[in-house]
């Protein structure tokens, strides 16, 4: 089995926005001249017409441990009929590819599930990084998995997903979306045919107070081919994509669309403003871009990163991230069973200039509970309509809601089955306070 490192979110389709503060003496990051790469995206599609008849039993793509089929209770559930087999049509001349990858949008599954994996065309088997499900946590994950070209086919590719029971009551996880990504050689005939063979682009970064202005640097004669641009940041902040890293590329996709990217542009000159006033001071910040094309909707160009950015120390303020040290395992609520955690603050509320609560939930519904998520007794809207989807919230808070010392969060749902799950890394407070 191939144990694969996590290269989360190598830039994805469509738009977003976000925020930076450079030292007054900092030099603007040099434009990167490394060559980017072209990637053609082949997404999975539900339905028998796409080689995936499993939608007859489930609207979601579910993966089960073997034991469920004999379980006295769950064995009769419709979810137990899911085989974990998915097909993705990828019509590519594999001899003209520089490589290939598999990207997944995963709901991490029932806490305690282990050994999540996928076998490609009965050839290679691939796993992805552990992010805490095995330790009884609620989690989500967006792995990008390098593949052997010899494990692929020019046509329908069969992906057999599987997992083991572990310590849970039902070994189970969900694949919300899957994409086979074909890395095209620079002299690929399709690039030659569309006039993109020599295409290159990079990101320019210009500081402006507590923002940074982002611009796509591209030859003028190529602008007309571009439909939109997304910008993604590498920095230290809240781990909204749940990969266990606070300092890395941030953001993820939901239903194939980007969440928590730092900027987007849908028309020339393809610029965006990144506001970093609520990020901690730090060095080694970077930004990169994905370029979408008007006439090639499943083709993207991944521009190389622009490095050397800095979020400078503020003269009169500091920004810090505060996390919880006592998360429940798992952190979910159903059947009127509350769960709590605490976040300790060392800042006096009177000195707090701005505050945000960051949290990611899997929204199975609060049932009849009105105030399902509270901070120090104050309800906060972190879920939606119980659609069993992942929701990332970055909520502005009135500093008067906070306390120096212990700040308590309570989660409560009265649904019979799945309620609301707080996904790793759990809730956190981003605090900007006076020095």
Short mmCIF file of C-alpha atoms in Angstrom, two decimals, residues 54-401:
data_model
loop_
_atom_site.label_atom_id
_atom_site.label_comp_id
_atom_site.label_asym_id
_atom_site.label_seq_id
_atom_site.Cartn_x
_atom_site.Cartn_y
_atom_site.Cartn_z
CA UNK A 54 -25.14 3.32 -6.77
CA UNK A 55 -27.24 6.49 -6.59
CA UNK A 56 -30.23 4.14 -6.79
CA UNK A 57 -29.67 3.38 -3.11
CA UNK A 58 -27.92 6.50 -1.78
CA UNK A 59 -27.67 10.14 -2.75
CA UNK A 60 -24.19 10.22 -1.16
CA UNK A 61 -21.18 8.09 -2.05
CA UNK A 62 -20.73 5.97 1.07
CA UNK A 63 -17.96 3.59 2.06
CA UNK A 64 -18.51 0.85 4.66
CA UNK A 65 -16.38 -1.55 6.64
CA UNK A 66 -17.24 -5.21 5.82
CA UNK A 67 -18.83 -5.92 9.23
CA UNK A 68 -21.85 -3.69 8.57
CA UNK A 69 -23.57 -6.19 6.26
CA UNK A 70 -24.02 -8.61 9.19
CA UNK A 71 -24.82 -6.01 11.84
CA UNK A 72 -28.16 -6.78 13.56
CA UNK A 73 -29.29 -3.15 13.31
CA UNK A 74 -27.34 -1.39 10.56
CA UNK A 75 -27.18 -4.34 8.16
CA UNK A 76 -30.74 -3.61 7.03
CA UNK A 77 -30.09 0.09 6.38
CA UNK A 78 -29.97 1.29 2.78
CA UNK A 79 -26.52 2.79 3.43
CA UNK A 80 -25.15 -0.74 3.95
CA UNK A 81 -25.86 -1.52 0.29
CA UNK A 82 -23.13 0.87 -0.87
CA UNK A 83 -20.20 -1.04 -2.41
CA UNK A 84 -17.62 1.77 -2.36
CA UNK A 85 -17.07 1.36 -6.11
CA UNK A 86 -16.82 4.54 -8.20
CA UNK A 87 -15.96 5.04 -11.85
CA UNK A 88 -14.42 8.19 -13.32
CA UNK A 89 -14.15 8.72 -17.06
CA UNK A 90 -10.72 10.09 -17.96
CA UNK A 91 -10.11 10.11 -21.69
CA UNK A 92 -6.42 10.94 -21.85
CA UNK A 93 -3.46 9.64 -23.82
CA UNK A 94 -1.45 8.58 -20.78
CA UNK A 95 1.75 8.79 -22.84
CA UNK A 96 1.29 12.57 -23.04
CA UNK A 97 0.96 13.14 -19.30
CA UNK A 98 3.65 14.36 -16.91
CA UNK A 99 1.79 12.77 -14.01
CA UNK A 100 -1.61 12.24 -12.41
CA UNK A 101 -3.28 12.82 -9.04
CA UNK A 102 -6.46 11.96 -7.19
CA UNK A 103 -8.20 14.71 -5.24
CA UNK A 104 -10.95 13.93 -2.72
CA UNK A 105 -13.52 15.82 -0.67
CA UNK A 106 -14.01 13.55 2.35
CA UNK A 107 -16.26 13.60 5.37
CA UNK A 108 -13.95 11.78 7.75
CA UNK A 109 -16.57 9.21 8.84
CA UNK A 110 -17.70 7.67 12.08
CA UNK A 111 -15.09 8.36 14.78
CA UNK A 112 -12.95 5.26 15.25
CA UNK A 113 -12.99 4.20 11.57
CA UNK A 114 -9.50 3.13 10.42
CA UNK A 115 -7.47 2.34 7.29
CA UNK A 116 -9.35 4.45 4.76
CA UNK A 117 -8.00 3.66 1.30
CA UNK A 118 -8.70 3.34 -2.41
CA UNK A 119 -7.57 0.79 -5.01
CA UNK A 120 -7.29 2.05 -8.59
CA UNK A 121 -8.31 -0.34 -11.38
CA UNK A 122 -7.37 -3.31 -9.19
CA UNK A 123 -3.72 -2.22 -9.37
CA UNK A 124 -2.29 0.22 -6.84
CA UNK A 125 -3.79 0.85 -3.40
CA UNK A 126 -3.42 4.31 -1.87
CA UNK A 127 -4.02 5.64 1.62
CA UNK A 128 -4.09 9.21 2.87
CA UNK A 129 -2.87 10.93 6.03
CA UNK A 130 -4.50 10.26 9.39
CA UNK A 131 -6.22 13.37 10.67
CA UNK A 132 -7.77 12.12 13.92
CA UNK A 133 -10.74 9.94 12.98
CA UNK A 134 -8.85 6.91 14.28
CA UNK A 135 -8.56 8.67 17.67
CA UNK A 136 -12.36 9.11 17.94
CA UNK A 137 -12.54 12.61 16.46
CA UNK A 138 -14.93 14.12 13.93
CA UNK A 139 -12.96 15.24 10.88
CA UNK A 140 -12.93 16.22 7.23
CA UNK A 141 -10.07 15.98 4.71
CA UNK A 142 -9.09 17.02 1.18
CA UNK A 143 -6.07 14.90 0.19
CA UNK A 144 -4.22 15.27 -3.09
CA UNK A 145 -2.71 11.87 -3.88
CA UNK A 146 0.02 11.34 -6.53
CA UNK A 147 -0.78 8.32 -8.72
CA UNK A 148 1.27 5.94 -10.82
CA UNK A 149 0.37 6.43 -14.47
CA UNK A 150 0.43 2.65 -14.90
CA UNK A 151 -2.46 2.37 -12.44
CA UNK A 152 -4.68 4.43 -14.77
CA UNK A 153 -6.65 3.77 -17.95
CA UNK A 154 -7.64 5.85 -20.94
CA UNK A 155 -11.37 5.49 -20.31
CA UNK A 156 -13.41 4.50 -17.27
CA UNK A 157 -11.24 4.14 -14.17
CA UNK A 158 -12.57 2.01 -11.32
CA UNK A 159 -11.90 3.34 -7.82
CA UNK A 160 -12.66 0.86 -5.04
CA UNK A 161 -12.84 2.69 -1.70
CA UNK A 162 -12.65 0.74 1.55
CA UNK A 163 -12.11 1.11 5.31
CA UNK A 164 -11.88 -1.07 8.41
CA UNK A 165 -14.11 -1.19 11.47
CA UNK A 166 -11.57 0.02 14.00
CA UNK A 167 -13.15 0.98 17.33
CA UNK A 168 -16.38 2.49 16.01
CA UNK A 169 -19.90 1.09 15.99
CA UNK A 170 -19.94 1.23 12.17
CA UNK A 171 -16.83 1.74 10.01
CA UNK A 172 -17.95 4.37 7.54
CA UNK A 173 -16.94 7.51 5.60
CA UNK A 174 -18.29 9.59 2.71
CA UNK A 175 -16.66 10.76 -0.52
CA UNK A 176 -18.49 13.95 -1.46
CA UNK A 177 -16.42 14.50 -4.61
CA UNK A 178 -13.49 12.86 -6.38
CA UNK A 179 -11.33 14.12 -9.23
CA UNK A 180 -8.67 12.48 -11.38
CA UNK A 181 -6.21 15.23 -12.31
CA UNK A 182 -4.15 14.82 -15.49
CA UNK A 183 -0.88 16.78 -15.49
CA UNK A 184 -0.26 17.67 -19.12
CA UNK A 185 3.17 17.77 -20.70
CA UNK A 186 4.05 21.30 -21.85
CA UNK A 187 4.07 20.19 -25.50
CA UNK A 188 0.73 18.38 -25.21
CA UNK A 189 -1.15 18.48 -28.54
CA UNK A 190 -4.23 20.02 -26.90
CA UNK A 191 -2.14 22.94 -25.63
CA UNK A 192 -0.61 23.35 -29.06
CA UNK A 193 -4.04 23.29 -30.68
CA UNK A 194 -5.53 25.93 -28.34
CA UNK A 195 -2.51 28.23 -28.41
CA UNK A 196 -1.65 27.63 -24.74
CA UNK A 197 1.58 25.66 -25.14
CA UNK A 198 3.76 28.66 -24.25
CA UNK A 199 1.39 30.09 -21.64
CA UNK A 200 3.00 31.29 -18.39
CA UNK A 201 1.63 33.35 -15.50
CA UNK A 202 2.70 34.32 -12.00
CA UNK A 203 1.44 36.36 -9.05
CA UNK A 204 2.65 39.86 -8.20
CA UNK A 205 2.21 40.99 -4.59
CA UNK A 206 2.15 44.65 -3.56
CA UNK A 207 1.77 45.66 0.12
CA UNK A 208 -0.76 48.36 1.01
CA UNK A 209 -1.12 48.87 4.77
CA UNK A 210 -2.78 45.81 6.26
CA UNK A 211 -3.70 44.41 2.89
CA UNK A 212 -1.72 43.04 0.01
CA UNK A 213 -2.75 43.66 -3.58
CA UNK A 214 -2.59 40.54 -5.73
CA UNK A 215 -2.33 40.63 -9.50
CA UNK A 216 -1.90 37.97 -12.14
CA UNK A 217 1.13 38.69 -14.30
CA UNK A 218 0.43 37.32 -17.78
CA UNK A 219 1.20 38.41 -21.36
CA UNK A 220 -1.42 40.83 -22.67
CA UNK A 221 -2.19 38.66 -25.68
CA UNK A 222 -3.27 35.82 -23.36
CA UNK A 223 -5.78 37.81 -21.28
CA UNK A 224 -8.68 37.12 -23.62
CA UNK A 225 -8.38 33.36 -23.04
CA UNK A 226 -8.75 33.64 -19.26
CA UNK A 227 -12.16 33.25 -17.60
CA UNK A 228 -11.21 33.72 -13.92
CA UNK A 229 -8.41 33.45 -11.38
CA UNK A 230 -8.34 32.16 -7.79
CA UNK A 231 -5.62 33.08 -5.30
CA UNK A 232 -4.58 30.80 -2.42
CA UNK A 233 -2.44 31.71 0.59
CA UNK A 234 0.22 29.85 2.55
CA UNK A 235 0.35 31.26 6.08
CA UNK A 236 -0.09 30.45 9.76
CA UNK A 237 -3.73 30.64 10.82
CA UNK A 238 -6.81 28.60 11.66
CA UNK A 239 -6.68 25.08 10.19
CA UNK A 240 -10.02 25.26 8.38
CA UNK A 241 -9.20 22.37 6.02
CA UNK A 242 -8.61 19.99 8.92
CA UNK A 243 -5.25 18.58 7.78
CA UNK A 244 -3.66 19.15 11.19
CA UNK A 245 -1.42 21.99 9.97
CA UNK A 246 -1.83 25.65 10.93
CA UNK A 247 1.06 26.82 8.71
CA UNK A 248 0.49 25.60 5.15
CA UNK A 249 -1.71 26.23 2.13
CA UNK A 250 -5.15 27.21 3.43
CA UNK A 251 -8.58 26.55 1.98
CA UNK A 252 -10.55 23.58 0.68
CA UNK A 253 -13.37 22.86 -1.74
CA UNK A 254 -17.04 22.23 -1.11
CA UNK A 255 -19.02 20.83 -4.02
CA UNK A 256 -15.91 21.54 -6.13
CA UNK A 257 -15.94 25.25 -5.28
CA UNK A 258 -13.20 26.93 -3.18
CA UNK A 259 -13.72 27.89 0.44
CA UNK A 260 -11.34 30.12 2.45
CA UNK A 261 -9.13 31.08 -0.49
CA UNK A 262 -7.65 34.58 -0.21
CA UNK A 263 -8.90 36.21 -3.39
CA UNK A 264 -10.63 35.83 -6.74
CA UNK A 265 -11.04 37.77 -9.96
CA UNK A 266 -13.44 37.19 -12.84
CA UNK A 267 -12.34 39.91 -15.29
CA UNK A 268 -9.13 41.60 -16.46
CA UNK A 269 -6.74 42.71 -15.07
CA UNK A 270 -7.42 39.82 -12.61
CA UNK A 271 -6.55 41.48 -9.32
CA UNK A 272 -7.71 40.91 -5.73
CA UNK A 273 -7.10 42.36 -2.26
CA UNK A 274 -5.99 40.09 0.59
CA UNK A 275 -6.81 41.54 4.03
CA UNK A 276 -4.52 40.14 6.71
CA UNK A 277 -5.40 42.43 9.57
CA UNK A 278 -6.68 39.42 11.52
CA UNK A 279 -3.70 37.14 10.97
CA UNK A 280 -0.78 36.78 13.41
CA UNK A 281 2.54 38.44 12.55
CA UNK A 282 4.70 35.96 10.63
CA UNK A 283 7.28 35.46 7.92
CA UNK A 284 7.49 32.98 5.04
CA UNK A 285 4.03 33.85 3.69
CA UNK A 286 3.32 32.85 0.09
CA UNK A 287 0.55 33.09 -2.49
CA UNK A 288 -0.25 31.24 -5.69
CA UNK A 289 -2.96 31.26 -8.35
CA UNK A 290 -5.08 28.94 -10.45
CA UNK A 291 -6.15 30.21 -13.86
CA UNK A 292 -9.38 29.06 -15.53
CA UNK A 293 -9.96 29.33 -19.27
CA UNK A 294 -13.05 30.34 -21.24
CA UNK A 295 -12.98 27.60 -23.88
CA UNK A 296 -11.41 24.81 -21.79
CA UNK A 297 -13.65 24.58 -18.73
CA UNK A 298 -11.95 21.50 -17.25
CA UNK A 299 -8.41 22.80 -17.83
CA UNK A 300 -6.56 24.93 -15.26
CA UNK A 301 -3.10 26.47 -15.10
CA UNK A 302 -1.39 26.32 -11.72
CA UNK A 303 0.94 29.28 -11.37
CA UNK A 304 4.06 28.78 -9.22
CA UNK A 305 4.04 30.29 -5.71
CA UNK A 306 5.29 33.77 -4.95
CA UNK A 307 7.33 33.54 -1.75
CA UNK A 308 9.01 36.02 0.59
CA UNK A 309 5.97 37.81 2.01
CA UNK A 310 5.75 38.91 5.64
CA UNK A 311 2.97 39.91 8.01
CA UNK A 312 4.80 42.41 10.18
CA UNK A 313 4.48 43.00 13.88
CA UNK A 314 1.97 45.78 14.56
CA UNK A 315 3.25 48.66 16.63
CA UNK A 316 0.25 48.91 18.92
CA UNK A 317 -1.63 45.63 18.39
CA UNK A 318 -1.06 41.88 18.32
CA UNK A 319 -3.10 39.13 16.71
CA UNK A 320 -3.14 35.66 18.24
CA UNK A 321 -5.02 32.39 17.69
CA UNK A 322 -6.47 30.67 20.78
CA UNK A 323 -7.55 27.03 20.55
CA UNK A 324 -9.25 24.62 22.92
CA UNK A 325 -7.20 22.13 24.94
CA UNK A 326 -10.12 19.97 26.10
CA UNK A 327 -12.05 18.93 22.98
CA UNK A 328 -14.49 16.05 23.49
CA UNK A 329 -13.72 12.86 21.52
CA UNK A 330 -15.89 12.84 19.50
CA UNK A 331 -17.26 16.40 19.59
CA UNK A 332 -20.84 15.79 18.48
CA UNK A 333 -24.29 16.11 19.93
CA UNK A 334 -27.52 14.21 19.37
CA UNK A 335 -30.44 13.00 21.46
CA UNK A 336 -30.16 15.98 23.86
CA UNK A 337 -26.64 15.10 24.99
CA UNK A 338 -24.59 18.32 25.27
CA UNK A 339 -20.84 18.50 24.78
CA UNK A 340 -18.60 21.33 25.89
CA UNK A 341 -15.08 22.69 25.51
CA UNK A 342 -13.24 25.74 26.76
CA UNK A 343 -10.89 28.30 25.24
CA UNK A 344 -8.54 30.12 27.63
CA UNK A 345 -7.82 33.80 26.89
CA UNK A 346 -5.00 35.84 28.38
CA UNK A 347 -6.37 39.13 27.01
CA UNK A 348 -8.68 41.43 28.94
CA UNK A 349 -11.89 42.08 26.92
CA UNK A 350 -11.34 45.83 27.37
CA UNK A 351 -8.08 45.54 25.42
CA UNK A 352 -9.59 43.49 22.56
CA UNK A 353 -9.98 45.50 19.37
CA UNK A 354 -11.51 42.75 17.21
CA UNK A 355 -12.44 39.12 17.70
CA UNK A 356 -13.51 36.21 15.50
CA UNK A 357 -14.75 32.69 16.19
CA UNK A 358 -13.54 30.09 13.70
CA UNK A 359 -15.20 26.68 13.57
CA UNK A 360 -15.98 23.91 11.05
CA UNK A 361 -19.07 21.72 11.58
CA UNK A 362 -20.75 18.85 9.82
CA UNK A 363 -24.39 19.89 9.90
CA UNK A 364 -26.65 16.95 10.60
CA UNK A 365 -29.23 19.27 12.16
CA UNK A 366 -30.00 20.69 15.58
CA UNK A 367 -33.51 19.25 15.71
CA UNK A 368 -35.79 21.44 17.84
CA UNK A 369 -32.95 23.10 19.74
CA UNK A 370 -32.85 26.83 19.05
CA UNK A 371 -29.55 27.77 20.71
CA UNK A 372 -27.56 24.75 19.55
CA UNK A 373 -24.09 26.36 19.78
CA UNK A 374 -23.27 28.94 22.44
CA UNK A 375 -20.18 30.83 23.55
CA UNK A 376 -20.42 31.97 27.18
CA UNK A 377 -24.17 31.47 26.91
CA UNK A 378 -24.58 33.51 23.71
CA UNK A 379 -25.93 31.62 20.65
CA UNK A 380 -23.87 31.69 17.45
CA UNK A 381 -25.04 30.60 13.95
CA UNK A 382 -22.43 28.02 12.92
CA UNK A 383 -24.75 25.51 11.19
CA UNK A 384 -27.33 25.68 8.42
CA UNK A 385 -30.42 23.67 7.52
CA UNK A 386 -29.25 20.21 8.50
CA UNK A 387 -28.19 19.23 4.97
CA UNK A 388 -25.40 16.95 6.19
CA UNK A 389 -22.74 19.24 4.74
CA UNK A 390 -19.50 20.82 5.95
CA UNK A 391 -19.80 24.46 6.99
CA UNK A 392 -16.84 26.71 7.84
CA UNK A 393 -17.67 29.85 9.82
CA UNK A 394 -15.50 32.85 10.69
CA UNK A 395 -17.84 34.96 12.81
CA UNK A 396 -17.11 38.47 14.03
CA UNK A 397 -17.68 38.73 17.79
CA UNK A 398 -18.46 41.59 20.12
CA UNK A 399 -15.46 41.58 22.50
CA UNK A 400 -17.87 42.01 25.41
CA UNK A 401 -18.97 38.37 24.87
#
